[in-house]
Short mmCIF file of C-alpha atoms and ligand atoms in Angstrom, two decimals:
data_model
loop_
_atom_site.label_atom_id
_atom_site.label_comp_id
_atom_site.label_asym_id
_atom_site.label_seq_id
_atom_site.Cartn_x
_atom_site.Cartn_y
_atom_site.Cartn_z
CA MET A 12 -7.31 33.86 11.51
CA PRO A 13 -9.81 33.29 14.34
CA THR A 14 -8.67 31.11 17.21
CA ILE A 15 -10.17 28.45 19.45
CA LYS A 16 -8.74 27.22 22.72
CA ILE A 17 -8.31 23.44 23.00
CA ASN A 18 -6.86 22.05 26.23
CA GLY A 19 -5.56 25.53 26.99
CA ARG A 20 -3.78 26.00 23.64
CA ASP A 21 -4.79 28.86 21.34
CA LEU A 22 -5.23 27.31 17.88
CA GLU A 23 -6.12 28.97 14.60
CA TYR A 24 -9.02 27.66 12.55
CA GLU A 25 -10.54 28.31 9.15
CA PRO A 26 -14.20 29.30 9.32
CA GLY A 27 -16.20 26.11 8.70
CA GLU A 28 -13.71 23.83 10.42
CA THR A 29 -14.92 21.48 13.12
CA VAL A 30 -13.34 21.04 16.56
CA ILE A 31 -11.99 17.56 15.71
CA GLN A 32 -10.33 18.84 12.54
CA VAL A 33 -8.45 21.56 14.41
CA ALA A 34 -7.57 19.16 17.24
CA HIS A 35 -6.19 16.50 14.86
CA ARG A 36 -4.32 19.06 12.76
CA ASN A 37 -2.54 20.14 15.93
CA GLY A 38 -1.71 16.66 17.16
CA ILE A 39 -4.44 16.48 19.81
CA ASP A 40 -5.94 13.00 19.85
CA VAL A 41 -9.72 12.84 19.92
CA ALA A 42 -11.32 9.39 19.80
CA HIS A 43 -13.53 8.84 16.74
CA TYR A 44 -15.30 6.04 14.88
CA CYS A 45 -17.70 7.56 12.37
CA TYR A 46 -15.55 10.57 11.43
CA HIS A 47 -13.27 10.50 8.40
CA PRO A 48 -11.76 13.66 6.96
CA SER A 49 -12.79 12.74 3.40
CA MET A 50 -16.51 12.38 4.13
CA SER A 51 -19.42 14.39 5.43
CA PRO A 52 -19.68 14.12 9.22
CA GLU A 53 -22.64 12.16 10.57
CA GLY A 54 -22.02 12.40 14.27
CA ASN A 55 -23.64 9.06 14.94
CA CYS A 56 -21.17 7.17 17.13
CA ARG A 57 -20.84 9.86 19.87
CA ILE A 58 -17.34 8.75 20.91
CA CYS A 59 -15.74 12.08 19.99
CA MET A 60 -17.56 14.08 22.67
CA VAL A 61 -15.68 16.95 24.28
CA GLU A 62 -16.55 19.61 26.83
CA VAL A 63 -17.01 23.22 25.80
CA GLU A 64 -16.48 25.43 28.81
CA GLY A 65 -19.71 27.09 29.90
CA TRP A 66 -21.90 24.73 27.89
CA PRO A 67 -24.21 22.45 29.91
CA LYS A 68 -23.65 19.23 27.91
CA PRO A 69 -20.74 17.66 26.04
CA VAL A 70 -20.79 18.06 22.22
CA VAL A 71 -19.72 15.80 19.35
CA SER A 72 -16.50 17.36 18.12
CA CYS A 73 -16.80 15.98 14.56
CA LYS A 74 -19.91 18.08 13.91
CA GLN A 75 -19.28 21.03 16.19
CA LEU A 76 -18.03 24.02 14.22
CA CYS A 77 -15.32 26.09 15.84
CA GLY A 78 -16.35 29.46 17.19
CA GLU A 79 -14.40 32.49 18.32
CA ASN A 80 -13.54 32.34 22.04
CA MET A 81 -14.74 28.76 22.34
CA ALA A 82 -12.72 26.88 25.00
CA VAL A 83 -12.70 23.11 24.57
CA GLN A 84 -11.49 20.42 26.94
CA THR A 85 -10.95 16.95 25.46
CA GLU A 86 -9.81 15.28 28.67
CA SER A 87 -12.01 16.87 31.33
CA GLU A 88 -14.04 14.70 33.69
CA LEU A 89 -17.22 15.48 31.72
CA ALA A 90 -15.62 14.54 28.36
CA GLN A 91 -14.16 11.35 29.74
CA SER A 92 -17.38 10.21 31.37
CA ALA A 93 -19.32 10.99 28.16
CA ARG A 94 -16.95 8.80 26.16
CA ALA A 95 -17.08 6.03 28.78
CA GLY A 96 -20.89 6.10 28.60
CA THR A 97 -20.77 5.86 24.81
CA MET A 98 -18.42 2.91 25.04
CA GLU A 99 -20.77 1.15 27.43
CA MET A 100 -23.67 1.61 25.00
CA LEU A 101 -21.62 0.39 22.03
CA LEU A 102 -20.61 -2.74 23.90
CA VAL A 103 -24.12 -3.71 25.07
CA ASN A 104 -24.66 -5.83 21.97
CA HIS A 105 -21.11 -6.22 20.72
CA PRO A 106 -19.99 -9.88 20.84
CA LEU A 107 -17.01 -10.85 23.00
CA ASP A 108 -15.19 -11.81 19.84
CA CYS A 109 -11.71 -10.30 20.29
CA PRO A 110 -9.94 -13.67 20.67
CA ILE A 111 -11.24 -14.82 17.27
CA CYS A 112 -11.70 -11.46 15.54
CA ASP A 113 -9.38 -10.62 12.69
CA GLN A 114 -9.36 -6.95 13.70
CA ALA A 115 -7.86 -7.61 17.13
CA GLY A 116 -4.72 -5.56 17.52
CA GLU A 117 -5.94 -2.80 15.18
CA CYS A 118 -9.54 -2.43 16.41
CA HIS A 119 -10.51 1.02 17.62
CA LEU A 120 -13.35 -0.45 19.68
CA GLN A 121 -10.88 -2.71 21.45
CA GLU A 122 -8.42 0.17 21.96
CA TYR A 123 -10.96 2.66 23.31
CA SER A 124 -12.65 -0.02 25.39
CA TYR A 125 -9.33 -0.63 27.07
CA GLU A 126 -8.63 3.07 27.47
CA LEU A 127 -12.05 4.48 28.20
CA GLY A 128 -14.51 1.74 28.94
CA HIS A 129 -15.72 -0.06 31.99
CA GLY A 130 -13.98 -3.25 33.00
CA GLU A 131 -17.24 -5.15 33.37
CA SER A 132 -20.63 -5.15 31.70
CA ARG A 133 -23.65 -4.00 33.73
CA SER A 134 -26.07 -5.36 31.15
CA THR A 135 -27.98 -8.51 32.10
CA THR A 136 -30.10 -8.79 28.94
CA PRO A 137 -28.97 -11.26 26.26
CA LYS A 138 -27.09 -9.74 23.33
CA THR A 139 -28.94 -9.28 20.04
CA HIS A 140 -27.96 -11.81 17.39
CA LEU A 141 -27.52 -10.62 13.82
CA PRO A 142 -26.23 -12.16 10.56
CA LYS A 143 -22.57 -13.19 10.47
CA ASN A 144 -20.31 -14.17 7.54
CA VAL A 145 -22.37 -12.23 5.01
CA PRO A 146 -20.54 -11.98 1.66
CA PHE A 147 -20.29 -8.41 0.37
CA GLY A 148 -19.05 -9.10 -3.16
CA GLU A 149 -16.29 -11.66 -3.65
CA GLU A 150 -13.64 -10.12 -1.42
CA ILE A 151 -15.39 -8.82 1.69
CA VAL A 152 -17.20 -10.53 4.57
CA TYR A 153 -19.65 -8.65 6.82
CA ASP A 154 -20.44 -9.48 10.44
CA ALA A 155 -23.50 -7.49 11.51
CA GLU A 156 -23.01 -8.30 15.21
CA ARG A 157 -19.65 -6.56 15.26
CA CYS A 158 -20.91 -3.56 13.27
CA ILE A 159 -21.20 -0.33 15.29
CA LYS A 160 -23.30 1.34 12.57
CA CYS A 161 -20.85 4.15 11.97
CA THR A 162 -21.92 4.19 8.26
CA LEU A 163 -18.39 4.92 7.03
CA CYS A 164 -18.65 2.05 4.53
CA VAL A 165 -22.00 3.32 3.25
CA ARG A 166 -20.76 6.89 2.94
CA PHE A 167 -17.62 5.70 1.12
CA CYS A 168 -19.78 4.05 -1.56
CA ASN A 169 -22.05 7.10 -1.74
CA GLU A 170 -19.58 9.95 -1.50
CA ILE A 171 -16.19 8.68 -2.68
CA THR A 172 -16.90 6.10 -5.40
CA LYS A 173 -20.49 7.32 -5.89
CA THR A 174 -21.54 3.76 -6.72
CA GLY A 175 -23.97 3.32 -3.81
CA GLU A 176 -23.67 -0.42 -3.25
CA LEU A 177 -24.38 -0.24 0.49
CA ALA A 178 -27.17 1.11 2.70
CA MET A 179 -28.30 0.95 6.32
CA ALA A 180 -31.38 -1.20 6.89
CA ASN A 181 -33.69 -1.76 9.88
CA ARG A 182 -33.67 0.22 13.12
CA SER A 183 -32.40 0.20 16.67
CA ASP A 184 -30.45 -2.92 17.66
CA ASN A 185 -31.51 -4.63 14.40
CA GLU A 186 -29.86 -1.97 12.28
CA GLN A 187 -27.29 -3.37 9.86
CA VAL A 188 -25.53 -2.70 6.56
CA VAL A 189 -26.99 -4.35 3.46
CA MET A 190 -25.96 -4.50 -0.17
CA THR A 191 -28.27 -2.68 -2.53
CA SER A 192 -26.61 -4.03 -5.66
CA LYS A 193 -27.40 -7.75 -5.86
CA GLY A 194 -24.34 -8.73 -3.89
CA GLU A 195 -21.69 -7.27 -6.21
CA PHE A 196 -19.60 -4.12 -6.13
CA THR A 197 -19.38 -2.15 -9.33
CA THR A 198 -16.47 -0.11 -8.03
CA ASN A 199 -12.84 -1.19 -8.29
CA TYR A 200 -12.21 0.36 -4.87
CA SER A 201 -14.48 -1.72 -2.62
CA MET A 202 -11.79 -3.03 -0.28
CA ASN A 203 -11.09 0.42 1.10
CA ILE A 204 -14.19 -0.10 3.27
CA VAL A 205 -12.32 -2.89 5.08
CA ASP A 206 -9.61 -0.37 6.00
CA LEU A 207 -12.22 2.21 6.95
CA CYS A 208 -14.26 -0.05 9.21
CA PRO A 209 -13.15 0.83 12.74
CA VAL A 210 -14.03 -2.65 14.03
CA GLY A 211 -13.91 -6.22 12.70
CA ALA A 212 -17.29 -6.04 10.96
CA LEU A 213 -15.75 -5.94 7.49
CA THR A 214 -12.88 -8.29 6.79
CA SER A 215 -10.98 -9.09 3.63
CA ARG A 216 -11.44 -12.65 2.40
CA ASP A 217 -7.88 -12.51 1.11
CA PHE A 218 -6.33 -11.68 4.49
CA ARG A 219 -8.75 -12.88 7.20
CA PHE A 220 -7.40 -15.52 9.56
CA LYS A 221 -3.95 -15.49 7.90
CA SER A 222 -2.05 -13.84 10.70
CA ARG A 223 -2.36 -12.06 14.00
CA LEU A 224 -1.25 -8.49 13.56
CA TRP A 225 1.39 -8.61 16.26
CA PHE A 226 3.35 -11.30 14.40
CA MET A 227 3.69 -9.11 11.32
CA ASP A 228 6.08 -6.38 10.22
CA PHE A 229 5.15 -3.34 8.17
CA THR A 230 7.06 -1.40 5.54
CA PRO A 231 5.98 1.85 3.86
CA SER A 232 6.31 1.40 0.10
CA LEU A 233 4.46 1.79 -3.23
CA CYS A 234 2.00 -0.24 -5.27
CA THR A 235 3.43 -1.00 -8.71
CA GLY A 236 0.20 -2.27 -10.25
CA CYS A 237 0.05 0.82 -12.44
CA ALA A 238 1.90 4.08 -12.89
CA ARG A 239 -0.16 5.96 -10.28
CA GLY A 240 2.25 4.70 -7.64
CA CYS A 241 -0.22 4.60 -4.78
CA ASN A 242 1.49 4.82 -1.40
CA VAL A 243 0.99 1.62 0.56
CA THR A 244 2.07 -0.27 3.64
CA ILE A 245 3.22 -3.84 3.03
CA GLY A 246 2.50 -6.31 5.81
CA GLY A 247 4.66 -9.43 5.87
CA ARG A 248 5.32 -12.33 8.15
CA GLY A 249 8.12 -14.89 8.16
CA GLY A 250 9.18 -14.21 4.58
CA ARG A 251 5.63 -14.18 3.21
CA PHE A 252 3.77 -11.23 1.80
CA MET A 253 0.52 -11.02 3.79
CA ARG A 254 -1.33 -7.90 2.74
CA MET A 255 -1.12 -4.40 1.37
CA GLU A 256 -3.02 -1.36 2.59
CA PRO A 257 -3.12 2.22 1.33
CA ARG A 258 -0.94 4.82 3.06
CA GLU A 259 -2.14 8.41 3.06
CA ASN A 260 -0.57 10.70 0.49
CA GLN A 261 -2.80 13.61 -0.45
CA ASP A 262 -0.78 14.28 -3.61
CA VAL A 263 -1.08 10.78 -5.02
CA ASN A 264 -3.81 8.48 -3.68
CA GLN A 265 -5.31 10.39 -0.71
CA TRP A 266 -6.26 7.49 1.61
CA TRP A 267 -7.17 4.88 -1.03
CA MET A 268 -6.01 2.20 -3.41
CA CYS A 269 -7.76 -0.01 -5.97
CA ASP A 270 -8.73 -3.66 -5.48
CA PRO A 271 -6.68 -5.01 -8.43
CA GLY A 272 -3.56 -3.30 -7.06
CA ARG A 273 -4.20 -4.59 -3.55
CA LEU A 274 -4.67 -8.17 -4.74
CA GLY A 275 -2.04 -8.14 -7.49
CA TYR A 276 0.77 -9.77 -5.54
CA GLY A 277 0.43 -13.40 -6.69
CA HIS A 278 3.92 -13.52 -8.18
CA VAL A 279 5.51 -12.36 -4.91
CA ASN A 280 4.54 -15.56 -3.07
CA SER A 281 4.89 -17.80 -6.12
CA GLU A 282 6.15 -21.32 -5.43
CA THR A 283 8.41 -21.06 -8.49
CA ARG A 284 10.42 -18.01 -7.45
CA LEU A 285 14.06 -18.12 -8.56
CA ALA A 286 15.92 -17.97 -5.24
CA THR A 287 19.59 -18.37 -6.24
CA PRO A 288 21.69 -17.64 -9.33
CA ALA A 289 21.81 -20.50 -11.82
CA VAL A 290 24.23 -21.28 -14.65
CA ARG A 291 23.70 -23.77 -17.48
CA ASP A 292 26.41 -26.44 -17.66
CA ALA A 293 27.91 -27.93 -20.84
CA ASN A 294 24.91 -30.29 -21.10
CA GLY A 295 22.45 -27.43 -20.89
CA GLN A 296 21.40 -28.38 -17.36
CA TRP A 297 20.86 -25.68 -14.72
CA GLN A 298 23.34 -25.70 -11.85
CA PRO A 299 23.03 -23.45 -8.76
CA ALA A 300 25.85 -20.91 -8.49
CA THR A 301 27.11 -18.24 -6.14
CA PHE A 302 26.68 -14.63 -7.20
CA GLU A 303 30.45 -14.45 -7.86
CA GLN A 304 30.39 -17.55 -10.10
CA ALA A 305 27.32 -16.27 -11.92
CA ILE A 306 28.95 -12.87 -12.57
CA VAL A 307 31.98 -14.57 -14.15
CA ALA A 308 29.74 -16.84 -16.27
CA ALA A 309 27.47 -13.95 -17.26
CA SER A 310 30.31 -11.71 -18.40
CA ALA A 311 31.69 -14.58 -20.50
CA ALA A 312 28.25 -15.17 -22.02
CA LEU A 313 27.85 -11.46 -22.80
CA LYS A 314 31.30 -11.28 -24.42
CA ASP A 315 30.21 -14.18 -26.67
CA ALA A 316 26.80 -12.73 -27.44
CA ARG A 317 26.37 -12.25 -31.18
CA GLU A 318 22.69 -11.46 -31.70
CA SER A 319 22.38 -8.32 -29.63
CA HIS A 320 24.12 -6.06 -27.17
CA ASP A 321 20.98 -4.50 -25.78
CA VAL A 322 19.27 -4.72 -22.39
CA LEU A 323 15.47 -5.07 -22.18
CA LEU A 324 13.99 -4.06 -18.82
CA ASP A 325 10.61 -4.44 -17.18
CA GLY A 326 8.72 -1.11 -17.04
CA GLY A 327 8.72 -1.47 -13.24
CA ALA A 328 12.54 -1.34 -13.01
CA THR A 329 13.78 1.40 -10.67
CA LEU A 330 15.76 4.47 -11.74
CA GLU A 331 18.86 2.91 -10.17
CA GLU A 332 18.38 -0.25 -12.23
CA LEU A 333 17.72 1.72 -15.41
CA GLU A 334 20.87 3.77 -14.90
CA ALA A 335 22.93 0.62 -14.26
CA ALA A 336 21.36 -1.03 -17.33
CA ARG A 337 22.28 1.95 -19.51
CA ALA A 338 25.91 1.58 -18.46
CA LEU A 339 25.85 -2.18 -19.06
CA ALA A 340 24.33 -1.77 -22.51
CA SER A 341 26.85 0.94 -23.33
CA ALA A 342 29.75 -1.33 -22.25
CA MET A 343 28.43 -3.94 -24.69
CA GLY A 344 27.98 -1.37 -27.48
CA GLY A 345 24.18 -1.54 -27.31
CA GLN A 346 21.32 0.32 -25.70
CA ALA A 347 18.79 -0.19 -22.92
CA ARG A 348 15.05 -0.36 -23.69
CA PHE A 349 11.95 -1.06 -21.59
CA ALA A 350 8.64 -2.82 -22.04
CA ALA A 351 5.43 -2.15 -20.14
CA ALA A 352 1.82 -3.21 -20.42
CA THR A 353 -0.96 -0.78 -21.13
CA GLY A 354 -4.55 -1.42 -20.05
CA ASP A 355 -7.92 0.03 -20.94
CA ASP A 356 -9.22 0.26 -17.38
CA ALA A 357 -8.28 3.84 -16.51
CA ASP A 358 -10.86 5.72 -14.46
CA GLU A 359 -11.15 9.24 -13.17
CA PHE A 360 -9.98 8.22 -9.73
CA LEU A 361 -6.63 6.39 -9.41
CA ILE A 362 -6.19 3.63 -11.99
CA VAL A 363 -4.26 4.64 -15.11
CA ASN A 364 -3.75 2.68 -18.32
CA GLU A 365 0.04 2.79 -18.04
CA LYS A 366 1.03 -0.36 -16.13
CA GLY A 367 4.78 0.23 -16.16
CA ALA A 368 5.29 1.60 -12.65
CA ASN A 369 8.41 3.45 -13.83
CA ALA A 370 7.64 3.83 -17.54
CA LYS A 371 7.74 7.60 -17.07
CA GLY A 372 11.17 7.40 -15.42
CA ALA A 373 12.46 5.18 -18.25
CA GLU A 374 11.22 7.66 -20.84
CA MET A 375 12.77 10.57 -18.93
CA LEU A 376 16.10 8.70 -19.02
CA GLY A 377 15.73 8.39 -22.78
CA LEU A 378 14.96 4.66 -22.98
CA GLU A 379 12.80 3.58 -25.90
CA ARG A 380 9.66 1.62 -25.31
CA GLN A 381 9.65 -1.80 -27.00
CA ALA A 382 6.35 -3.21 -28.20
CA ASP A 383 7.40 -6.09 -30.48
CA ALA A 384 9.92 -8.89 -30.11
CA ALA A 385 13.50 -7.74 -30.74
CA PRO A 386 16.93 -9.14 -29.83
CA ALA A 387 18.42 -8.30 -26.42
CA ALA A 388 21.40 -9.86 -24.66
CA VAL A 389 20.12 -9.14 -21.13
CA LEU A 390 16.56 -9.40 -19.85
CA VAL A 391 15.16 -7.95 -16.62
CA VAL A 392 11.66 -9.33 -15.96
CA GLU A 393 9.43 -9.01 -12.96
CA ARG A 394 5.87 -9.07 -14.28
CA ASP A 395 4.69 -11.21 -17.20
CA GLY A 396 2.27 -8.43 -18.02
CA ASN A 397 5.06 -5.95 -18.72
CA VAL A 398 7.38 -8.34 -20.57
CA PRO A 399 5.06 -10.97 -22.08
CA ALA A 400 6.34 -14.31 -23.41
CA ALA A 401 6.65 -13.06 -27.00
CA LEU A 402 9.08 -10.29 -26.01
CA ARG A 403 10.85 -12.41 -23.41
CA ASP A 404 11.43 -15.48 -25.55
CA GLY A 405 11.89 -13.49 -28.74
CA ALA A 406 14.87 -11.59 -27.31
CA GLY A 407 17.32 -14.52 -27.51
CA ALA A 408 18.90 -13.21 -24.29
CA VAL A 409 21.88 -14.99 -22.71
CA VAL A 410 21.59 -13.38 -19.25
CA ALA A 411 18.33 -12.85 -17.39
CA PHE A 412 17.26 -11.24 -14.11
CA VAL A 413 13.92 -12.87 -13.32
CA THR A 414 11.56 -13.00 -10.39
CA ASP A 415 10.11 -16.36 -11.37
CA ALA A 416 12.06 -19.36 -12.67
CA THR A 417 9.30 -20.05 -15.21
CA ASN A 418 10.22 -16.79 -16.94
CA VAL A 419 13.71 -17.91 -17.98
CA PRO A 420 13.82 -18.29 -21.78
CA ASP A 421 15.63 -21.28 -23.36
CA SER A 422 18.37 -19.05 -24.78
CA VAL A 423 19.54 -17.89 -21.33
CA ARG A 424 22.88 -19.20 -20.00
CA VAL A 425 22.95 -17.38 -16.66
CA ALA A 426 19.91 -16.46 -14.55
CA PHE A 427 19.95 -14.10 -11.55
CA PRO A 428 17.11 -13.89 -9.02
CA TYR A 429 15.37 -10.54 -9.32
CA GLY A 430 13.42 -9.16 -6.37
CA SER A 431 9.75 -8.48 -6.83
CA TRP A 432 8.59 -4.91 -6.12
CA ALA A 433 8.09 -6.01 -2.51
CA GLU A 434 11.77 -6.91 -2.15
CA ARG A 435 13.51 -4.06 -3.99
CA SER A 436 14.34 -0.55 -2.94
CA GLY A 437 14.68 2.19 -5.48
CA LEU A 438 13.09 5.22 -7.07
CA LEU A 439 10.08 5.22 -9.38
CA VAL A 440 8.58 8.13 -11.29
CA ASN A 441 4.81 8.02 -11.30
CA VAL A 442 2.48 9.04 -14.09
CA ASP A 443 2.51 12.66 -12.88
CA GLY A 444 6.30 12.84 -12.78
CA ARG A 445 6.59 12.46 -9.00
CA VAL A 446 9.69 10.58 -7.83
CA GLN A 447 8.77 8.18 -5.03
CA GLU A 448 10.65 5.52 -3.14
CA LEU A 449 9.93 1.84 -3.40
CA ARG A 450 11.14 0.16 -0.21
CA ALA A 451 12.04 -3.46 0.28
CA ALA A 452 9.80 -5.03 2.89
CA ARG A 453 11.77 -6.92 5.46
CA GLN A 454 10.98 -10.63 5.62
CA VAL A 455 9.23 -10.69 2.27
CA GLY A 456 10.32 -13.14 -0.44
CA PRO A 457 13.48 -15.20 -0.73
CA GLY A 458 16.32 -13.75 1.30
CA ASN A 459 19.81 -12.66 0.25
CA LEU A 460 18.78 -11.08 -3.02
CA SER A 461 21.66 -9.03 -4.30
CA PRO A 462 20.31 -5.80 -5.78
CA ALA A 463 20.04 -6.07 -9.56
CA PHE A 464 21.61 -2.63 -10.00
CA ALA A 465 24.69 -3.77 -8.06
CA LEU A 466 24.99 -6.96 -10.12
CA MET A 467 24.63 -5.01 -13.37
CA GLU A 468 27.30 -2.56 -12.21
CA GLU A 469 29.64 -5.48 -11.47
CA LEU A 470 28.95 -6.97 -14.89
CA THR A 471 29.72 -3.63 -16.50
CA GLY A 472 33.02 -3.57 -14.60
CA GLU A 473 33.84 -7.03 -15.98
CA LEU A 474 33.14 -5.90 -19.55
CA ASP A 475 34.72 -2.47 -19.31
CA GLY A 476 37.95 -2.34 -17.32
CA ASN A 477 37.55 1.43 -16.87
CA HIS A 478 34.17 1.17 -15.17
CA VAL A 479 34.19 1.38 -11.39
CA PRO A 480 30.95 -0.16 -10.05
CA ARG A 481 28.74 2.56 -8.53
CA ASP A 482 26.72 2.24 -5.34
CA ARG A 483 23.09 3.28 -5.04
CA GLY A 484 23.90 6.85 -4.10
CA GLU A 485 26.15 7.28 -7.13
CA LEU A 486 23.49 5.85 -9.43
CA VAL A 487 20.91 8.26 -8.00
CA ALA A 488 23.39 11.13 -8.44
CA ALA A 489 23.88 10.13 -12.09
CA VAL A 490 20.11 10.19 -12.64
CA LYS A 491 19.81 13.58 -10.96
CA ASN A 492 22.42 14.92 -13.37
CA GLU A 493 20.24 14.06 -16.35
CA LYS A 494 18.65 17.10 -17.97
CA ALA A 495 15.13 15.62 -17.71
CA PHE A 496 15.53 15.40 -13.93
CA ALA A 497 17.03 18.86 -13.41
CA GLU A 498 13.82 20.36 -11.98
CA VAL A 499 12.52 17.20 -10.33
CA ALA A 500 12.30 16.86 -6.54
CA PHE A 501 13.67 13.65 -5.08
CA PRO A 502 12.37 12.18 -1.82
CA ALA A 503 14.25 13.33 1.24
CA GLY A 504 16.42 10.66 2.82
CA VAL A 505 17.71 9.09 -0.39
CA ALA A 506 21.23 10.12 0.44
CA ALA A 507 24.43 8.92 -1.17
CA GLY A 508 24.85 5.22 -0.65
CA GLN A 509 21.81 4.89 1.54
CA THR A 510 19.78 1.74 1.20
CA VAL A 511 16.49 1.17 2.92
CA GLY A 512 15.19 -2.14 4.20
CA ALA A 513 16.43 -5.69 3.83
CA GLY A 514 17.45 -6.88 0.38
CA SER A 515 17.48 -3.34 -0.97
S1 LIG B 613 -19.53 -2.32 8.71
FE1 LIG B 613 -17.90 -1.18 9.74
S2 LIG B 613 -17.74 0.70 8.53
FE2 LIG B 613 -19.70 -0.21 8.01
S3 LIG B 613 -21.19 0.70 9.40
FE3 LIG B 613 -20.49 -1.19 10.35
S4 LIG B 613 -18.82 -0.57 11.67
FE4 LIG B 613 -19.15 1.10 10.26
S1 LIG B 614 -4.31 2.74 -8.85
FE1 LIG B 614 -2.48 1.69 -9.64
S2 LIG B 614 -0.85 2.13 -8.16
FE2 LIG B 614 -2.85 2.60 -7.17
S3 LIG B 614 -3.42 0.74 -6.07
FE3 LIG B 614 -4.35 0.62 -8.11
S4 LIG B 614 -2.84 -0.50 -9.35
FE4 LIG B 614 -1.79 0.19 -7.51
S1 LIG B 615 -16.66 10.50 15.49
FE1 LIG B 615 -17.94 12.12 16.12
S2 LIG B 615 -19.83 11.22 16.46
FE2 LIG B 615 -18.62 9.61 15.62
#
């Protein structure tokens, strides 16, 4: 392998690699706005300039190919002054918007301005005024004054989705992004341009002005909108789900996620969430109960159950929950099944028709998929889409684990609150058979949710005196022992008994 020297370190490169690629791969930070590893380099923002020893001028590292014996300095006086000059140019027309800009706290212009820029402006000419609050489709708002013309959003629509909804228009300080497609996106992935935009020029209508970044907490987890299992970061604040953004995983979703997945969290913040266990009294009225009282009432209801001894689970239930449900069903003399929605919106990118986030895991554990109404003594329901009213109400269940109180059928005697995907930790198997970890996001949803798998294990212990309730690690170990999982890799860190995040 040929080598290049960066900041005195000899680093190998593949022919065709650029200086910034080799620097980033080796943990050397090089400022950048218009560069993204997934797209062709344009070299238009000039912030990534570095010095090549012996060369008269600094070069843009995102376009400069590596060469044998090239010696690069990213922090020399020449490189630093080149970047400072670029910053000064970028800020000539940029509005002093940080106090009201939604990007503040995660804005690369703000960060580099602080690190590299001048403290004061030398420009005395008035700033150029350009359109603000321009709708780009239904979910995105464009502010042309904040735009630094990096063209990442345009290239995303041209090179990644190949739908071409955006273009650069005009020249010089009037240059701006425009929609070429009558104001609508045809792609299901438009909101990735909000994540890509290095400044606050593109904001999400769903999230803008909801919260300052520094008041939020962030949890790495998974989207459960379909069985792709895109890796995401959940942002929450004070018990509320605020937003979801894609997290890079080259084996699953690269850097992206779809718009329906990103916006499909309505049930998490629902006003009708079931927050505590509830037991019906002799008059059929719901009474709040402690988890201990509810367990006693639920085991009595299950011992009395006549219609069925089965458990019907949502196709998004975790492996731990499925394993606990199998034991519960077995203690009742029945079996566990699952239900999951299927769509017709699959594309060749990320979205798949299978909407059960763990349908594959359920099938690998031998659970049958239920399509029509059938009796079940226990229901586990998170999404209406997976367990629609016909299946839910047609089960005649006496015990239910539900995310939303409106999903409790009339037949149910004892209802347990069930965490949404944003409040549960556990393992899911995606459509390609990859086991990934769903992590409960701290401060999201009603607090004090007892994990459903633990409650089911306790119930099993009540019904079968020989059953010793298992913890999460033991449930995972039981799944690993299944033949279908013999060759499957599990995520590192899911050790015996380990739980991750609040409410897990
Ligand atoms: S809107 Fe953002 S991503 Fe698009 S060109 Fe402007 S700065 Fe770049
Ligand atoms: S492709 Fe599926 S898993 Fe990925 S973001 Fe969309 S709905 Fe979520
Ligand atoms: S990141 Fe290299 S020129 Fe913009």
